[in-house]
mmCIF file of C-alpha atoms in Angstrom:
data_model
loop_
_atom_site.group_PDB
_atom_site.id
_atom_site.type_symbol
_atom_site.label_atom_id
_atom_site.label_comp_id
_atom_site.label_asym_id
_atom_site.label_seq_id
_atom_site.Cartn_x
_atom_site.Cartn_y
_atom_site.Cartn_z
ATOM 1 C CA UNK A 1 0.000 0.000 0.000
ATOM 2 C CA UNK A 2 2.868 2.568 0.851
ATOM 3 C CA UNK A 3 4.684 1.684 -2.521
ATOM 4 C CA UNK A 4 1.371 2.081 -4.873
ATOM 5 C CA UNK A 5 1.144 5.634 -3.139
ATOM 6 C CA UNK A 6 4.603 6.604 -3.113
ATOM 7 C CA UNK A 7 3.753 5.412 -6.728
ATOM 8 C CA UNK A 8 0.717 7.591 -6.946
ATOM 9 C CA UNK A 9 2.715 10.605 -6.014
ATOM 10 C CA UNK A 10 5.684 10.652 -8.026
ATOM 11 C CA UNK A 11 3.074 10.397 -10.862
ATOM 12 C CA UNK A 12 1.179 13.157 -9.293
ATOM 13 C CA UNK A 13 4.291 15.730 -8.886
ATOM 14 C CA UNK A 14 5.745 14.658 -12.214
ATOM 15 C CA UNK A 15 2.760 15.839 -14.337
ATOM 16 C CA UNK A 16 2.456 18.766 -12.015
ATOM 17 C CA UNK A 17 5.552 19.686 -12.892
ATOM 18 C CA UNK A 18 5.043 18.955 -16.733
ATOM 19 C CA UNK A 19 2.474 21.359 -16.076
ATOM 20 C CA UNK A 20 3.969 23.738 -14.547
ATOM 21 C CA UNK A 21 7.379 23.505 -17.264
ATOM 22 C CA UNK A 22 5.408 23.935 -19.723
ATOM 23 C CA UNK A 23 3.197 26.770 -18.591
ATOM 24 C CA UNK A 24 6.782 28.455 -17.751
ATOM 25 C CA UNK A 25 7.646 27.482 -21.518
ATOM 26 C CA UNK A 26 5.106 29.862 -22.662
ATOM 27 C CA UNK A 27 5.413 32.621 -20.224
ATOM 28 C CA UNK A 28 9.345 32.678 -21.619
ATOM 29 C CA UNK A 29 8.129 32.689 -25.331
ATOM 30 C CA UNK A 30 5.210 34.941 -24.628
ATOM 31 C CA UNK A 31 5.896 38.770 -23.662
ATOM 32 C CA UNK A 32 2.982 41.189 -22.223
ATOM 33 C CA UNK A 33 2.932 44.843 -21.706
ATOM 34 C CA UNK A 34 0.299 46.844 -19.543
ATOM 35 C CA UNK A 35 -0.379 50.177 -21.204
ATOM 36 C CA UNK A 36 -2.402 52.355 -19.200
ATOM 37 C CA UNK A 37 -3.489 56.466 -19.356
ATOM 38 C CA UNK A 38 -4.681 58.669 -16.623
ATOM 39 C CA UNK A 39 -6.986 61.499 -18.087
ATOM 40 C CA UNK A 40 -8.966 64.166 -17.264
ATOM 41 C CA UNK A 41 -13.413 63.952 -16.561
ATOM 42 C CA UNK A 42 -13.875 67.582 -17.611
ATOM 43 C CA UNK A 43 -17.203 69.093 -16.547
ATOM 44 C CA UNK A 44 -18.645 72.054 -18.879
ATOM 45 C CA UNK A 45 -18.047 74.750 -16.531
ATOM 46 C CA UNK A 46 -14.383 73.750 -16.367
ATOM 47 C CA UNK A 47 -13.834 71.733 -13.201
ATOM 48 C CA UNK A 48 -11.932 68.438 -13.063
ATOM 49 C CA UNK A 49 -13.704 67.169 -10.370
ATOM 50 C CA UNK A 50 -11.708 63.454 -10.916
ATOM 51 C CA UNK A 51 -9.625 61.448 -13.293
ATOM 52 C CA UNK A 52 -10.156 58.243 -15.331
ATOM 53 C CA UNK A 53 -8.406 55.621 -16.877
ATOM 54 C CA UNK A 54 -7.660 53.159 -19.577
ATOM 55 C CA UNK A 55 -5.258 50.117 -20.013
ATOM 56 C CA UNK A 56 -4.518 47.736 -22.701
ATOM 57 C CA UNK A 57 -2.796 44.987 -22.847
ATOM 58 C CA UNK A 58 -0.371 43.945 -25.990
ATOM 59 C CA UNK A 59 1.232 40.271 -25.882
ATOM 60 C CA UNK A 60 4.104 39.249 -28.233
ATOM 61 C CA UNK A 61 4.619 35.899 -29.360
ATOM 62 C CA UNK A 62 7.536 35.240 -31.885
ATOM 63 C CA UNK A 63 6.553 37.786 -34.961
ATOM 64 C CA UNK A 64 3.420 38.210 -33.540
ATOM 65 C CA UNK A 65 1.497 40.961 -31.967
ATOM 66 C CA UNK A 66 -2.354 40.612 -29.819
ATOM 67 C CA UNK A 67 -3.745 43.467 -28.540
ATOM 68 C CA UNK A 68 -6.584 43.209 -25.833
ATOM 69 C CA UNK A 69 -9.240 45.684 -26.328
ATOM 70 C CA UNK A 70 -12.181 47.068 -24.519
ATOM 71 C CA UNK A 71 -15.338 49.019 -25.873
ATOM 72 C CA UNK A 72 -18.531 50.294 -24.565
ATOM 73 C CA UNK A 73 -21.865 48.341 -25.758
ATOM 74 C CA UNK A 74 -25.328 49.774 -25.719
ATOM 75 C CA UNK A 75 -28.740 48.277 -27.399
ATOM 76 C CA UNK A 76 -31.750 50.166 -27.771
ATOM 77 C CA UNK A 77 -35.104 49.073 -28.798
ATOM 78 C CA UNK A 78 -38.525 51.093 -28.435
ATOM 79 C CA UNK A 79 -36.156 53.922 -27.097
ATOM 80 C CA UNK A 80 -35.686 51.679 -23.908
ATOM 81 C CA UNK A 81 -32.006 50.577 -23.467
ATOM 82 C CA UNK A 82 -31.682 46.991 -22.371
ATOM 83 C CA UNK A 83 -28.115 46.334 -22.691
ATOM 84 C CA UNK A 84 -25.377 48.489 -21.707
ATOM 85 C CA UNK A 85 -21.834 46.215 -21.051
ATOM 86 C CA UNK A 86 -18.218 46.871 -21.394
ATOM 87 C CA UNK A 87 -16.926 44.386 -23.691
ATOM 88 C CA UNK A 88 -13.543 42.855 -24.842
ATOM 89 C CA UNK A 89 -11.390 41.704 -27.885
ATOM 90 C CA UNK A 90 -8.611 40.440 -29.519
ATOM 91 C CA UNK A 91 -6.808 41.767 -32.298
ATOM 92 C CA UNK A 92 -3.718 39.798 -33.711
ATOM 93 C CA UNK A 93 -1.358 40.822 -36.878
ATOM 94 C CA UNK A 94 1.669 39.801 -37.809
ATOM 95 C CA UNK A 95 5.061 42.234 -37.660
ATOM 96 C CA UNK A 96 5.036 43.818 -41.322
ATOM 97 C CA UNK A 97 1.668 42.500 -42.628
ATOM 98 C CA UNK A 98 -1.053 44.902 -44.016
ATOM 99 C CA UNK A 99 -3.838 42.980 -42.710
ATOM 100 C CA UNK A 100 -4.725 41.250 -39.070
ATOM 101 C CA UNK A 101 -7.449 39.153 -37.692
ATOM 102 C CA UNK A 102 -10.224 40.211 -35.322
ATOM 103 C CA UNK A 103 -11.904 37.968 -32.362
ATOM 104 C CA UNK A 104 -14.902 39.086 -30.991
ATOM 105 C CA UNK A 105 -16.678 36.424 -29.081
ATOM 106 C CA UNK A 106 -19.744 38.715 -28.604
ATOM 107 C CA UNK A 107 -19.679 39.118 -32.836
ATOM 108 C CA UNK A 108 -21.520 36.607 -35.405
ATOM 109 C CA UNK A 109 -18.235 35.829 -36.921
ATOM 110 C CA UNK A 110 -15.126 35.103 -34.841
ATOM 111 C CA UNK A 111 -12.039 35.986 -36.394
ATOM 112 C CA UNK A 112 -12.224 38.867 -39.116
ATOM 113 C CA UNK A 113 -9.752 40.314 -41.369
ATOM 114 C CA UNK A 114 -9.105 43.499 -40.964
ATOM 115 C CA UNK A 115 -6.233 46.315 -42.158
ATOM 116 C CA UNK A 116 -3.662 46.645 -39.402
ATOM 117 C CA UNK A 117 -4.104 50.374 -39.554
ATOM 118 C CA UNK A 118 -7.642 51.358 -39.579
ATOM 119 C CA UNK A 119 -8.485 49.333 -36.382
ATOM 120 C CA UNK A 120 -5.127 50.202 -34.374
ATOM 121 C CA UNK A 121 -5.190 54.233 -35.477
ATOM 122 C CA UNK A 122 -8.554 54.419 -33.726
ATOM 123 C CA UNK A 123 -7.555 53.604 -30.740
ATOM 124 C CA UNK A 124 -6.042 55.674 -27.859
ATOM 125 C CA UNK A 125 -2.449 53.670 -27.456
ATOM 126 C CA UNK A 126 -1.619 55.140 -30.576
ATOM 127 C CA UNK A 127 -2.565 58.581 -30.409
ATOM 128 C CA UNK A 128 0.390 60.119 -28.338
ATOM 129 C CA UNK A 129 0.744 63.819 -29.291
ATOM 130 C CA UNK A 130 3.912 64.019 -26.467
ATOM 131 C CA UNK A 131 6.887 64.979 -29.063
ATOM 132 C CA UNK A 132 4.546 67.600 -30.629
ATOM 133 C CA UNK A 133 3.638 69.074 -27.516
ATOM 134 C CA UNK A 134 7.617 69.772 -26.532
ATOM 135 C CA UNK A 135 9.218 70.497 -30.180
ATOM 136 C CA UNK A 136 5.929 71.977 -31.708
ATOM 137 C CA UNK A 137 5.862 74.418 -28.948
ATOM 138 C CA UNK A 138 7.936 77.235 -27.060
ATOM 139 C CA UNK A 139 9.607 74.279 -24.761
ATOM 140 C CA UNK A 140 12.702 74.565 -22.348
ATOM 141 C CA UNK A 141 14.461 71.226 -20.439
ATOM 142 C CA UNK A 142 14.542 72.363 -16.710
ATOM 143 C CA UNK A 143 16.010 69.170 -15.567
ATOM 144 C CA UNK A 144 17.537 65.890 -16.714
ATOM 145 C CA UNK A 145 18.570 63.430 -13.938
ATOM 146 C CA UNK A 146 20.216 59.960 -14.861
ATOM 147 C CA UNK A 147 19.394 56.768 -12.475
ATOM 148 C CA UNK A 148 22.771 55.057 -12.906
ATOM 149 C CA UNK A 149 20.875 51.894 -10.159
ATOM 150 C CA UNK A 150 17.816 52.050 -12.027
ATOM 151 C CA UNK A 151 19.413 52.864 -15.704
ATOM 152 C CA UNK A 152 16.334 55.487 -15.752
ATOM 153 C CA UNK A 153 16.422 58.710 -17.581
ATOM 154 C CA UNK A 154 14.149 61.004 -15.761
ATOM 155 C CA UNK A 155 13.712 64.821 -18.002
ATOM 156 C CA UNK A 156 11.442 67.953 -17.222
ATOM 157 C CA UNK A 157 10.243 70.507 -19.901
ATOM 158 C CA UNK A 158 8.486 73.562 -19.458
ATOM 159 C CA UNK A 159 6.181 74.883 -22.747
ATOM 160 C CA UNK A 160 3.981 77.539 -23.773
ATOM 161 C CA UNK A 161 1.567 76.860 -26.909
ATOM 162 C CA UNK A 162 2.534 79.095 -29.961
ATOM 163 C CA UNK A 163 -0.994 79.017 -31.064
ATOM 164 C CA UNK A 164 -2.520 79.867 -27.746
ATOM 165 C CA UNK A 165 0.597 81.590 -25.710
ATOM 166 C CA UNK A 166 -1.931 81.197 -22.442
ATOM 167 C CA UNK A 167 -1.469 77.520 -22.703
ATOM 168 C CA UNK A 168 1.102 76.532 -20.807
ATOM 169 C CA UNK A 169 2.167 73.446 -18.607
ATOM 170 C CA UNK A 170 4.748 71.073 -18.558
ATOM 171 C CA UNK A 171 6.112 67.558 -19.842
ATOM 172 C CA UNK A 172 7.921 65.242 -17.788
ATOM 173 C CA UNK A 173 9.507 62.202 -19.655
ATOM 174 C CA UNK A 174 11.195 58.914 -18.019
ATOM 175 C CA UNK A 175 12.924 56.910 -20.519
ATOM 176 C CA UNK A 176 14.559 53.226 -19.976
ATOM 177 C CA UNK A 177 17.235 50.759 -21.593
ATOM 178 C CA UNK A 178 15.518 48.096 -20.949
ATOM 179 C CA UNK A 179 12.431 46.660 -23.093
ATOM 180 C CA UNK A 180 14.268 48.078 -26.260
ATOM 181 C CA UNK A 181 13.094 44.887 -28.044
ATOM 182 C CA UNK A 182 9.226 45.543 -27.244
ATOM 183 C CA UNK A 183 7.806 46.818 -30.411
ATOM 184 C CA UNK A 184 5.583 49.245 -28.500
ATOM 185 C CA UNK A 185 6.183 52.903 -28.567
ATOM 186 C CA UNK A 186 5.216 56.052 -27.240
ATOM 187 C CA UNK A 187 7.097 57.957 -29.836
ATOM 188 C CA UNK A 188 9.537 56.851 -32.083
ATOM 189 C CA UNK A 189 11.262 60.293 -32.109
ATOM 190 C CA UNK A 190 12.265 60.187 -28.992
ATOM 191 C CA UNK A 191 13.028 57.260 -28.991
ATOM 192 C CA UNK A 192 15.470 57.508 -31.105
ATOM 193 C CA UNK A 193 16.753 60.602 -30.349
ATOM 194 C CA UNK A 194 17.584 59.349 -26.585
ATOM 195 C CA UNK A 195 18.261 55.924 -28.345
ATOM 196 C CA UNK A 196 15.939 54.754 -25.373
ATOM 197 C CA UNK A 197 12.613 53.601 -24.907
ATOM 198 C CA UNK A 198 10.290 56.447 -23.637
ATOM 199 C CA UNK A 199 8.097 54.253 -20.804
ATOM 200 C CA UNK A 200 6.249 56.977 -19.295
ATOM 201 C CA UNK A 201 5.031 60.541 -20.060
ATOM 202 C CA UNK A 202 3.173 63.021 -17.652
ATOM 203 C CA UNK A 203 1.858 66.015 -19.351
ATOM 204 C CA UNK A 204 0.034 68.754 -17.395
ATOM 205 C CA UNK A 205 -1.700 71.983 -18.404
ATOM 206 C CA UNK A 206 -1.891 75.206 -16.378
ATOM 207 C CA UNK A 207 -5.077 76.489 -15.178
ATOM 208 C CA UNK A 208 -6.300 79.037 -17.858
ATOM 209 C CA UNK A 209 -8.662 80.848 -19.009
ATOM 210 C CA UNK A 210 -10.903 79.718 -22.194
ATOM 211 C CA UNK A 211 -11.657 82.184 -24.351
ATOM 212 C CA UNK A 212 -14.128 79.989 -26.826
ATOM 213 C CA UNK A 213 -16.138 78.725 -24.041
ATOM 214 C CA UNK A 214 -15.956 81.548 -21.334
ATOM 215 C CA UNK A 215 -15.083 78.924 -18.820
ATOM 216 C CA UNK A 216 -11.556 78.767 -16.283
ATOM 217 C CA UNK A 217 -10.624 75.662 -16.805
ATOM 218 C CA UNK A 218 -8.775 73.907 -14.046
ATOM 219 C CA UNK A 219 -4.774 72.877 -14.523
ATOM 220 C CA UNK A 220 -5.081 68.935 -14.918
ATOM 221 C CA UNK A 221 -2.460 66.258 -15.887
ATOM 222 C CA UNK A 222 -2.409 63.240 -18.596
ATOM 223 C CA UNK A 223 -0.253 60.194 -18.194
ATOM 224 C CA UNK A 224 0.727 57.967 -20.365
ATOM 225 C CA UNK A 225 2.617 54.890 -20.049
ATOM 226 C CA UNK A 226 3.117 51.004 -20.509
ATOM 227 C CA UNK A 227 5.090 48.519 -18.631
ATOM 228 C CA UNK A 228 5.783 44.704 -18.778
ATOM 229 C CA UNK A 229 3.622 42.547 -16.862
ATOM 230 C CA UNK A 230 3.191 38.788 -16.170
ATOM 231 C CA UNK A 231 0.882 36.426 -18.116
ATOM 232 C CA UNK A 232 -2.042 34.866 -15.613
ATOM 233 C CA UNK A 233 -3.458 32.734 -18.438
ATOM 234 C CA UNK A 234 -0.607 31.624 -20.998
ATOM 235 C CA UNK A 235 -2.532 29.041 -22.360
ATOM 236 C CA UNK A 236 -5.791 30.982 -23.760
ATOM 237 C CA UNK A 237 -3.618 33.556 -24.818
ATOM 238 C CA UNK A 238 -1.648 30.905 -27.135
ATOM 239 C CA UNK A 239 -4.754 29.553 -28.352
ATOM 240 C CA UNK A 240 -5.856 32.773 -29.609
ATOM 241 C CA UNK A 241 -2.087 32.617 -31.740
ATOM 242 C CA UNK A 242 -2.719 29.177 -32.768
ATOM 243 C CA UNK A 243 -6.414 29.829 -34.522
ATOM 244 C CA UNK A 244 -4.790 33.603 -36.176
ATOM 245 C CA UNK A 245 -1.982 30.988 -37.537
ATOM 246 C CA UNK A 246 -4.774 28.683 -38.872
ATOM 247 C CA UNK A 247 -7.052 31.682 -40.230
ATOM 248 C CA UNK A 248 -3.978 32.809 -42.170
ATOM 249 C CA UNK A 249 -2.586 29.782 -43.364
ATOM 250 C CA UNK A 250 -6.489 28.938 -44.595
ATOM 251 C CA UNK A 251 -6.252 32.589 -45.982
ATOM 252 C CA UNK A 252 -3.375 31.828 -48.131
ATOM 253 C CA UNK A 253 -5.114 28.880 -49.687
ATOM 254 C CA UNK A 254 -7.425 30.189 -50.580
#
């Protein structure tokens, strides 16, 4: 009886540990990145009486990219609204290709093709307006402080809109060495010009008067940034690579 359990648990352990391997196996092969931005709930006399947010979530997987993203639902019949949801969805592409595949598990059709750029251009992790809003502007670097420990590049500008010179504020950057091979980017410019990656943007705004809609607005700040994160669920995440590898391997038959 002790020898069939002794039996029983090296079998147990050993296929927990398969488990486990393998799971590790794809956490190594798979990368994820968190991007998240802090913004602004305006009111119409000018107040920011609290801030919101917004993350995404971007896995790589060999030449692969699948970004997780979240939009609002509403359904209306007889001017009653029954449903109103946040939903999810996956959209994968491959590094270089024109078109991509979109999953939808709330949609008739799971899995369609659609250009890379119209879906990804829409949404918020790629509309970053921070290099504009120091080199398009009347800017000045207050402050530049290098993290030897941390490798961090921490830099403060100052700015003043040239179209509206009451605009004014200021841009603090933090760039990094490290995740230089995530594809990701806040803005290439700098990125290059720092030949770092730019991780994490703050951008505030003065309070100020606005002339169009005779309101003070408040002075309010926007954040922007991404980091890398672990994977909780390697194994769905793979399976939505596997069936985009199918869908374009059936594609290219056809």
């Amino acid at each position: 009886m002790i020898k069939n359990l002794a039996f029983i648990f090296v079998i147990f352990f050993s296929c927990c540990n398969s488990v486990l391997n393998k799971n590790d196996t794809y956490n190594n092969e798979i990368r994820c990145i968190q991007v998240k931005q802090v913004f602004p709930v305006i009111q119409k006399d000018g107040k920011v009486p609290k801030y919101d947010s917004n993350f995404v979530k971007i896995y790589y997987y060999k030449d692969m990219a699948m970004y997780h993203l979240g939009y609002h639902y509403s359904y209306t019949k007889n001017k009653v609204r029954l449903i109103t949801e946040d939903r999810d969805h996956f959209f994968i592409h491959k590094k270089g290709e024109v078109f991509g595949y979109d999953y939808d598990k709330n949609k008739s059709e799971f899995g369609v093709k659609m250009p890379v750029d119209s879906l990804l251009n829409k949404q918020w992790i790629s509309v970053t307006q921070i290099y504009p809003m120091i080199f398009e502007n009347s800017s000045t670097l207050v402050s530049s402080k290098w993290n030897l420990d941390s490798s961090i590049l921490d830099e403060m500008y100052i700015y003043r809109s040239k179209q509206d010179t009451a605009m004014t504020g200021s841009v603090h950057l933090s760039f990094t060495n490290k995740m230089m091979d995530i594809n990701y980017s806040m803005s290439k410019e700098l990125d290059s010009m720092k030949n770092m990656k730019l991780y994490k943007a703050k951008l505030s705004q003065d309070s100020r008067y606005v002339n169009d809609f005779k309101v003070n607005l408040d002075e309010f700040h926007i954040i922007h940034g991404f980091e890398e994160v672990k994977i909780t669920s390697p194994k769905e995440i793979l399976a939505y690579f596997e069936r985009y590898k199918k869908d374009i391997l059936k594609d290219s038959i056809l």
